[in-house]
Amino acid sequence: MIRIQRAAERYPGGDPAAGIETRHALSFGPHYDPDNLRFGALLAVNEERLAPGAGFDEHPHSHTEIVTWVVEGELTHADSTGHTSVVRPGDLQHLAAAAGVRHVERNDGEVPLVFVQMWLAPLEPGGTPSYEVVRGVGDTYDLPAAGATLRVERLKAGETAELPSAAFTYVHVVRGGVSLGGESLGPGDAARLTGAEGLELQATADTELLTWKMRAP
């Protein structure tokens, strides 16, 4: 089964007056939808746009694996365990909130910041928070704590890629476009596949995709 969600169908959020614009793929905050609470391990897939100087003040997380992919600009991160970093395009940030952590996310740069942040449910609650930034991440990033693997696809126009066989597969178009199952997907569009096996997508332009392969909960 394939379910397509268009960029325009995401729930709007954030605080535009403060320079924060958010688009939520899944039920989030005041946008409660009992039929859209999660997909596989994914609890949230948020597209964030922060104006220069804007950001999220210190706030808590727990029992969540938070993976962030920067599209444009630079993301400044600081957390209660003492980690600080600047995350740039091509870098992947992973914060395991475990039993509890607080962090700050800001755009301290001079140009707009765009990033995709994905929250996943861990297989086991609790534990000790951890943090890492993978500079220039390769094709895959394993997240065993959530029973998931992220694949970063960079395709030239006309190239094809086979989707991983999995109980749950989530495809997010960062830039460019693809054809999948007879549907055309553009930037911000996403596809949710249940029981995907042997399916293929084709890039209709130079494209960057984030694809999650997830086991059954």
PDB file of C-alpha atoms in Angstrom:
ATOM      1  CA  MET A   1       0.000   0.000   0.000  1.00  0.00           C
ATOM      2  CA  ILE A   2       1.264   3.477  -0.924  1.00  0.00           C
ATOM      3  CA  ARG A   3      -0.036   6.684   0.641  1.00  0.00           C
ATOM      4  CA  ILE A   4       1.105   9.993  -0.827  1.00  0.00           C
ATOM      5  CA  GLN A   5       1.176  13.170   1.261  1.00  0.00           C
ATOM      6  CA  ARG A   6       1.711  16.402  -0.644  1.00  0.00           C
ATOM      7  CA  ALA A   7       3.747  19.243   0.795  1.00  0.00           C
ATOM      8  CA  ALA A   8       0.616  21.413   0.857  1.00  0.00           C
ATOM      9  CA  GLU A   9      -1.204  18.792   2.956  1.00  0.00           C
ATOM     10  CA  ARG A  10       1.167  19.115   5.907  1.00  0.00           C
ATOM     11  CA  TYR A  11      -0.111  20.775   9.060  1.00  0.00           C
ATOM     12  CA  PRO A  12       1.197  24.359   9.411  1.00  0.00           C
ATOM     13  CA  GLY A  13       2.879  25.275  12.681  1.00  0.00           C
ATOM     14  CA  GLY A  14       5.699  27.195  14.292  1.00  0.00           C
ATOM     15  CA  ASP A  15       5.569  30.923  14.982  1.00  0.00           C
ATOM     16  CA  PRO A  16       5.878  32.889  11.715  1.00  0.00           C
ATOM     17  CA  ALA A  17       5.978  36.206  13.603  1.00  0.00           C
ATOM     18  CA  ALA A  18       9.130  34.945  15.361  1.00  0.00           C
ATOM     19  CA  GLY A  19      10.696  33.695  12.135  1.00  0.00           C
ATOM     20  CA  ILE A  20       9.759  30.033  12.625  1.00  0.00           C
ATOM     21  CA  GLU A  21       7.720  28.182  10.001  1.00  0.00           C
ATOM     22  CA  THR A  22       6.979  24.486  10.462  1.00  0.00           C
ATOM     23  CA  ARG A  23       5.167  21.932   8.336  1.00  0.00           C
ATOM     24  CA  HIS A  24       4.201  18.704  10.136  1.00  0.00           C
ATOM     25  CA  ALA A  25       3.661  15.420   8.284  1.00  0.00           C
ATOM     26  CA  LEU A  26       2.154  13.653  11.313  1.00  0.00           C
ATOM     27  CA  SER A  27      -0.262  14.620  14.073  1.00  0.00           C
ATOM     28  CA  PHE A  28       1.508  17.215  16.196  1.00  0.00           C
ATOM     29  CA  GLY A  29       0.539  19.545  19.039  1.00  0.00           C
ATOM     30  CA  PRO A  30      -2.777  21.269  18.265  1.00  0.00           C
ATOM     31  CA  HIS A  31      -3.021  19.358  14.972  1.00  0.00           C
ATOM     32  CA  TYR A  32      -4.443  16.158  16.468  1.00  0.00           C
ATOM     33  CA  ASP A  33      -5.433  13.506  13.964  1.00  0.00           C
ATOM     34  CA  PRO A  34      -6.066  10.039  15.472  1.00  0.00           C
ATOM     35  CA  ASP A  35      -5.576   8.473  12.029  1.00  0.00           C
ATOM     36  CA  ASN A  36      -2.166  10.097  11.561  1.00  0.00           C
ATOM     37  CA  LEU A  37      -0.374   9.647  14.892  1.00  0.00           C
ATOM     38  CA  ARG A  38       2.677   7.748  13.634  1.00  0.00           C
ATOM     39  CA  PHE A  39       3.996   5.653  10.800  1.00  0.00           C
ATOM     40  CA  GLY A  40       6.170   2.725  11.762  1.00  0.00           C
ATOM     41  CA  ALA A  41       8.690   4.133  14.226  1.00  0.00           C
ATOM     42  CA  LEU A  42       8.182   7.695  12.987  1.00  0.00           C
ATOM     43  CA  LEU A  43       6.428  10.015  15.423  1.00  0.00           C
ATOM     44  CA  ALA A  44       7.146  13.264  13.579  1.00  0.00           C
ATOM     45  CA  VAL A  45       8.581  14.480  10.285  1.00  0.00           C
ATOM     46  CA  ASN A  46       8.852  18.253  10.490  1.00  0.00           C
ATOM     47  CA  GLU A  47      10.105  20.644   7.838  1.00  0.00           C
ATOM     48  CA  GLU A  48      11.530  23.653   9.670  1.00  0.00           C
ATOM     49  CA  ARG A  49      12.411  27.087   8.318  1.00  0.00           C
ATOM     50  CA  LEU A  50      14.154  29.526  10.652  1.00  0.00           C
ATOM     51  CA  ALA A  51      14.946  33.108   9.764  1.00  0.00           C
ATOM     52  CA  PRO A  52      18.368  34.465  10.803  1.00  0.00           C
ATOM     53  CA  GLY A  53      18.382  34.892  14.577  1.00  0.00           C
ATOM     54  CA  ALA A  54      15.286  32.722  15.098  1.00  0.00           C
ATOM     55  CA  GLY A  55      15.174  29.471  16.996  1.00  0.00           C
ATOM     56  CA  PHE A  56      13.693  27.191  19.608  1.00  0.00           C
ATOM     57  CA  ASP A  57      14.553  28.114  23.190  1.00  0.00           C
ATOM     58  CA  GLU A  58      15.568  25.373  25.626  1.00  0.00           C
ATOM     59  CA  HIS A  59      12.916  22.651  25.754  1.00  0.00           C
ATOM     60  CA  PRO A  60      12.767  19.016  26.929  1.00  0.00           C
ATOM     61  CA  HIS A  61      12.561  15.677  25.132  1.00  0.00           C
ATOM     62  CA  SER A  62      12.425  12.123  26.423  1.00  0.00           C
ATOM     63  CA  HIS A  63      12.106   8.601  24.984  1.00  0.00           C
ATOM     64  CA  THR A  64      12.661   9.877  21.441  1.00  0.00           C
ATOM     65  CA  GLU A  65      15.359   9.380  18.802  1.00  0.00           C
ATOM     66  CA  ILE A  66      15.699  12.736  17.015  1.00  0.00           C
ATOM     67  CA  VAL A  67      17.417  12.769  13.607  1.00  0.00           C
ATOM     68  CA  THR A  68      17.990  16.081  11.833  1.00  0.00           C
ATOM     69  CA  TRP A  69      18.993  16.696   8.217  1.00  0.00           C
ATOM     70  CA  VAL A  70      20.040  20.239   7.282  1.00  0.00           C
ATOM     71  CA  VAL A  71      18.996  21.325   3.790  1.00  0.00           C
ATOM     72  CA  GLU A  72      20.204  24.950   3.733  1.00  0.00           C
ATOM     73  CA  GLY A  73      22.019  27.177   6.203  1.00  0.00           C
ATOM     74  CA  GLU A  74      23.529  26.201   9.565  1.00  0.00           C
ATOM     75  CA  LEU A  75      21.833  24.789  12.663  1.00  0.00           C
ATOM     76  CA  THR A  76      23.353  25.659  16.046  1.00  0.00           C
ATOM     77  CA  HIS A  77      22.679  23.049  18.728  1.00  0.00           C
ATOM     78  CA  ALA A  78      23.329  23.009  22.488  1.00  0.00           C
ATOM     79  CA  ASP A  79      21.988  20.527  25.037  1.00  0.00           C
ATOM     80  CA  SER A  80      21.911  19.845  28.759  1.00  0.00           C
ATOM     81  CA  THR A  81      24.561  17.127  28.491  1.00  0.00           C
ATOM     82  CA  GLY A  82      27.123  19.715  27.377  1.00  0.00           C
ATOM     83  CA  HIS A  83      27.155  19.074  23.621  1.00  0.00           C
ATOM     84  CA  THR A  84      27.361  22.062  21.282  1.00  0.00           C
ATOM     85  CA  SER A  85      27.708  21.963  17.516  1.00  0.00           C
ATOM     86  CA  VAL A  86      26.947  23.628  14.207  1.00  0.00           C
ATOM     87  CA  VAL A  87      25.265  21.303  11.706  1.00  0.00           C
ATOM     88  CA  ARG A  88      25.542  22.052   7.985  1.00  0.00           C
ATOM     89  CA  PRO A  89      24.109  20.609   4.751  1.00  0.00           C
ATOM     90  CA  GLY A  90      25.308  17.057   4.268  1.00  0.00           C
ATOM     91  CA  ASP A  91      25.682  16.520   8.017  1.00  0.00           C
ATOM     92  CA  LEU A  92      23.347  14.326  10.048  1.00  0.00           C
ATOM     93  CA  GLN A  93      22.550  15.048  13.699  1.00  0.00           C
ATOM     94  CA  HIS A  94      21.249  12.379  16.075  1.00  0.00           C
ATOM     95  CA  LEU A  95      20.064  13.156  19.595  1.00  0.00           C
ATOM     96  CA  ALA A  96      18.911  10.190  21.667  1.00  0.00           C
ATOM     97  CA  ALA A  97      16.733  11.821  24.330  1.00  0.00           C
ATOM     98  CA  ALA A  98      16.518   8.598  26.389  1.00  0.00           C
ATOM     99  CA  ALA A  99      15.264   9.277  29.944  1.00  0.00           C
ATOM    100  CA  GLY A 100      15.385  13.034  29.349  1.00  0.00           C
ATOM    101  CA  VAL A 101      17.414  15.870  27.853  1.00  0.00           C
ATOM    102  CA  ARG A 102      16.945  19.577  27.151  1.00  0.00           C
ATOM    103  CA  HIS A 103      18.266  21.372  24.090  1.00  0.00           C
ATOM    104  CA  VAL A 104      18.314  24.614  22.126  1.00  0.00           C
ATOM    105  CA  GLU A 105      18.166  24.896  18.323  1.00  0.00           C
ATOM    106  CA  ARG A 106      18.892  28.195  16.608  1.00  0.00           C
ATOM    107  CA  ASN A 107      19.809  29.859  13.360  1.00  0.00           C
ATOM    108  CA  ASP A 108      22.782  31.979  14.348  1.00  0.00           C
ATOM    109  CA  GLY A 109      23.757  32.478  10.725  1.00  0.00           C
ATOM    110  CA  GLU A 110      23.033  35.292   8.319  1.00  0.00           C
ATOM    111  CA  VAL A 111      20.924  33.285   5.847  1.00  0.00           C
ATOM    112  CA  PRO A 112      17.682  31.298   6.280  1.00  0.00           C
ATOM    113  CA  LEU A 113      17.970  27.813   7.777  1.00  0.00           C
ATOM    114  CA  VAL A 114      15.980  24.877   6.401  1.00  0.00           C
ATOM    115  CA  PHE A 115      16.074  21.425   7.962  1.00  0.00           C
ATOM    116  CA  VAL A 116      14.046  18.233   8.223  1.00  0.00           C
ATOM    117  CA  GLN A 117      13.689  16.832  11.724  1.00  0.00           C
ATOM    118  CA  MET A 118      12.437  13.295  12.287  1.00  0.00           C
ATOM    119  CA  TRP A 119      11.405  11.815  15.627  1.00  0.00           C
ATOM    120  CA  LEU A 120      11.375   8.046  16.086  1.00  0.00           C
ATOM    121  CA  ALA A 121      10.115   5.904  18.941  1.00  0.00           C
ATOM    122  CA  PRO A 122      12.836   3.798  20.604  1.00  0.00           C
ATOM    123  CA  LEU A 123      12.297   0.074  20.999  1.00  0.00           C
ATOM    124  CA  GLU A 124      13.158   0.374  24.696  1.00  0.00           C
ATOM    125  CA  PRO A 125      12.447   3.440  26.886  1.00  0.00           C
ATOM    126  CA  GLY A 126      14.895   5.074  29.278  1.00  0.00           C
ATOM    127  CA  GLY A 127      18.660   4.982  29.166  1.00  0.00           C
ATOM    128  CA  THR A 128      21.298   7.688  28.991  1.00  0.00           C
ATOM    129  CA  PRO A 129      21.047  10.528  26.443  1.00  0.00           C
ATOM    130  CA  SER A 130      23.604  10.522  23.644  1.00  0.00           C
ATOM    131  CA  TYR A 131      24.488  12.838  20.790  1.00  0.00           C
ATOM    132  CA  GLU A 132      26.470  12.719  17.579  1.00  0.00           C
ATOM    133  CA  VAL A 133      26.957  14.620  14.343  1.00  0.00           C
ATOM    134  CA  VAL A 134      28.040  12.654  11.293  1.00  0.00           C
ATOM    135  CA  ARG A 135      29.882  15.009   8.962  1.00  0.00           C
ATOM    136  CA  GLY A 136      29.215  14.314   5.309  1.00  0.00           C
ATOM    137  CA  VAL A 137      27.054  11.278   5.988  1.00  0.00           C
ATOM    138  CA  GLY A 138      27.218   8.507   3.407  1.00  0.00           C
ATOM    139  CA  ASP A 139      24.400   6.484   1.869  1.00  0.00           C
ATOM    140  CA  THR A 140      22.966   4.986   5.070  1.00  0.00           C
ATOM    141  CA  TYR A 141      22.659   5.676   8.776  1.00  0.00           C
ATOM    142  CA  ASP A 142      21.602   2.833  11.048  1.00  0.00           C
ATOM    143  CA  LEU A 143      19.410   3.592  14.049  1.00  0.00           C
ATOM    144  CA  PRO A 144      19.138   0.242  15.850  1.00  0.00           C
ATOM    145  CA  ALA A 145      17.569   1.861  18.924  1.00  0.00           C
ATOM    146  CA  ALA A 146      14.440   2.402  16.794  1.00  0.00           C
ATOM    147  CA  GLY A 147      14.786  -0.630  14.516  1.00  0.00           C
ATOM    148  CA  ALA A 148      15.280   1.704  11.561  1.00  0.00           C
ATOM    149  CA  THR A 149      17.762   2.664   8.856  1.00  0.00           C
ATOM    150  CA  LEU A 150      17.890   5.987   7.034  1.00  0.00           C
ATOM    151  CA  ARG A 151      19.072   5.965   3.449  1.00  0.00           C
ATOM    152  CA  VAL A 152      20.162   9.197   1.766  1.00  0.00           C
ATOM    153  CA  GLU A 153      19.508   8.992  -1.967  1.00  0.00           C
ATOM    154  CA  ARG A 154      21.200  11.400  -4.363  1.00  0.00           C
ATOM    155  CA  LEU A 155      19.981  10.673  -7.879  1.00  0.00           C
ATOM    156  CA  LYS A 156      20.582  12.310 -11.227  1.00  0.00           C
ATOM    157  CA  ALA A 157      17.627  12.884 -13.536  1.00  0.00           C
ATOM    158  CA  GLY A 158      16.618   9.576 -15.108  1.00  0.00           C
ATOM    159  CA  GLU A 159      18.357   7.394 -12.525  1.00  0.00           C
ATOM    160  CA  THR A 160      16.378   4.761 -10.660  1.00  0.00           C
ATOM    161  CA  ALA A 161      16.593   3.316  -7.164  1.00  0.00           C
ATOM    162  CA  GLU A 162      14.956   0.276  -5.644  1.00  0.00           C
ATOM    163  CA  LEU A 163      13.169   0.894  -2.382  1.00  0.00           C
ATOM    164  CA  PRO A 164      14.184  -1.338   0.504  1.00  0.00           C
ATOM    165  CA  SER A 165      11.897  -4.204   1.399  1.00  0.00           C
ATOM    166  CA  ALA A 166      10.486  -3.423   4.830  1.00  0.00           C
ATOM    167  CA  ALA A 167       7.385  -3.516   6.979  1.00  0.00           C
ATOM    168  CA  PHE A 168       7.323   0.288   6.767  1.00  0.00           C
ATOM    169  CA  THR A 169       9.103   2.558   4.279  1.00  0.00           C
ATOM    170  CA  TYR A 170       8.911   6.347   4.352  1.00  0.00           C
ATOM    171  CA  VAL A 171      10.211   8.461   1.445  1.00  0.00           C
ATOM    172  CA  HIS A 172      10.661  12.226   1.803  1.00  0.00           C
ATOM    173  CA  VAL A 173      11.643  14.354  -1.196  1.00  0.00           C
ATOM    174  CA  VAL A 174      14.119  17.004  -0.055  1.00  0.00           C
ATOM    175  CA  ARG A 175      14.752  18.495  -3.488  1.00  0.00           C
ATOM    176  CA  GLY A 176      14.109  17.532  -7.106  1.00  0.00           C
ATOM    177  CA  GLY A 177      11.402  15.037  -8.004  1.00  0.00           C
ATOM    178  CA  VAL A 178      10.637  11.355  -8.502  1.00  0.00           C
ATOM    179  CA  SER A 179       8.061   9.090 -10.039  1.00  0.00           C
ATOM    180  CA  LEU A 180       6.757   6.326  -7.773  1.00  0.00           C
ATOM    181  CA  GLY A 181       3.839   3.988  -8.374  1.00  0.00           C
ATOM    182  CA  GLY A 182       2.514   6.208 -11.158  1.00  0.00           C
ATOM    183  CA  GLU A 183       2.635   9.330  -8.967  1.00  0.00           C
ATOM    184  CA  SER A 184       4.964  12.307  -9.365  1.00  0.00           C
ATOM    185  CA  LEU A 185       6.469  13.651  -6.135  1.00  0.00           C
ATOM    186  CA  GLY A 186       8.160  17.019  -5.706  1.00  0.00           C
ATOM    187  CA  PRO A 187       9.966  18.851  -2.876  1.00  0.00           C
ATOM    188  CA  GLY A 188       8.232  18.328   0.468  1.00  0.00           C
ATOM    189  CA  ASP A 189       6.084  15.469  -0.831  1.00  0.00           C
ATOM    190  CA  ALA A 190       6.303  12.105   0.929  1.00  0.00           C
ATOM    191  CA  ALA A 191       5.249   8.516   0.355  1.00  0.00           C
ATOM    192  CA  ARG A 192       4.389   5.971   3.031  1.00  0.00           C
ATOM    193  CA  LEU A 193       4.664   2.358   1.971  1.00  0.00           C
ATOM    194  CA  THR A 194       3.492  -0.652   3.952  1.00  0.00           C
ATOM    195  CA  GLY A 195       4.997  -4.015   3.092  1.00  0.00           C
ATOM    196  CA  ALA A 196       7.082  -2.581   0.251  1.00  0.00           C
ATOM    197  CA  GLU A 197       8.901  -5.196  -1.782  1.00  0.00           C
ATOM    198  CA  GLY A 198      10.717  -4.766  -5.078  1.00  0.00           C
ATOM    199  CA  LEU A 199       9.350  -1.268  -5.795  1.00  0.00           C
ATOM    200  CA  GLU A 200      11.406   1.212  -7.777  1.00  0.00           C
ATOM    201  CA  LEU A 201      11.382   4.978  -8.124  1.00  0.00           C
ATOM    202  CA  GLN A 202      12.840   7.136 -10.881  1.00  0.00           C
ATOM    203  CA  ALA A 203      14.267  10.628 -10.537  1.00  0.00           C
ATOM    204  CA  THR A 204      12.611  13.168 -12.829  1.00  0.00           C
ATOM    205  CA  ALA A 205      15.266  15.770 -11.924  1.00  0.00           C
ATOM    206  CA  ASP A 206      18.457  15.864  -9.892  1.00  0.00           C
ATOM    207  CA  THR A 207      17.053  14.687  -6.581  1.00  0.00           C
ATOM    208  CA  GLU A 208      17.814  14.232  -2.893  1.00  0.00           C
ATOM    209  CA  LEU A 209      15.650  11.836  -0.885  1.00  0.00           C
ATOM    210  CA  LEU A 210      15.470  10.653   2.700  1.00  0.00           C
ATOM    211  CA  THR A 211      14.174   7.084   2.909  1.00  0.00           C
ATOM    212  CA  TRP A 212      13.440   5.291   6.195  1.00  0.00           C
ATOM    213  CA  LYS A 213      13.349   1.507   6.353  1.00  0.00           C
ATOM    214  CA  MET A 214      11.575   0.401   9.532  1.00  0.00           C
ATOM    215  CA  ARG A 215      10.686  -2.898  11.148  1.00  0.00           C
ATOM    216  CA  ALA A 216       7.242  -3.561  12.565  1.00  0.00           C
ATOM    217  CA  PRO A 217       6.814  -2.086  16.091  1.00  0.00           C
TER     218      PRO A 217
END
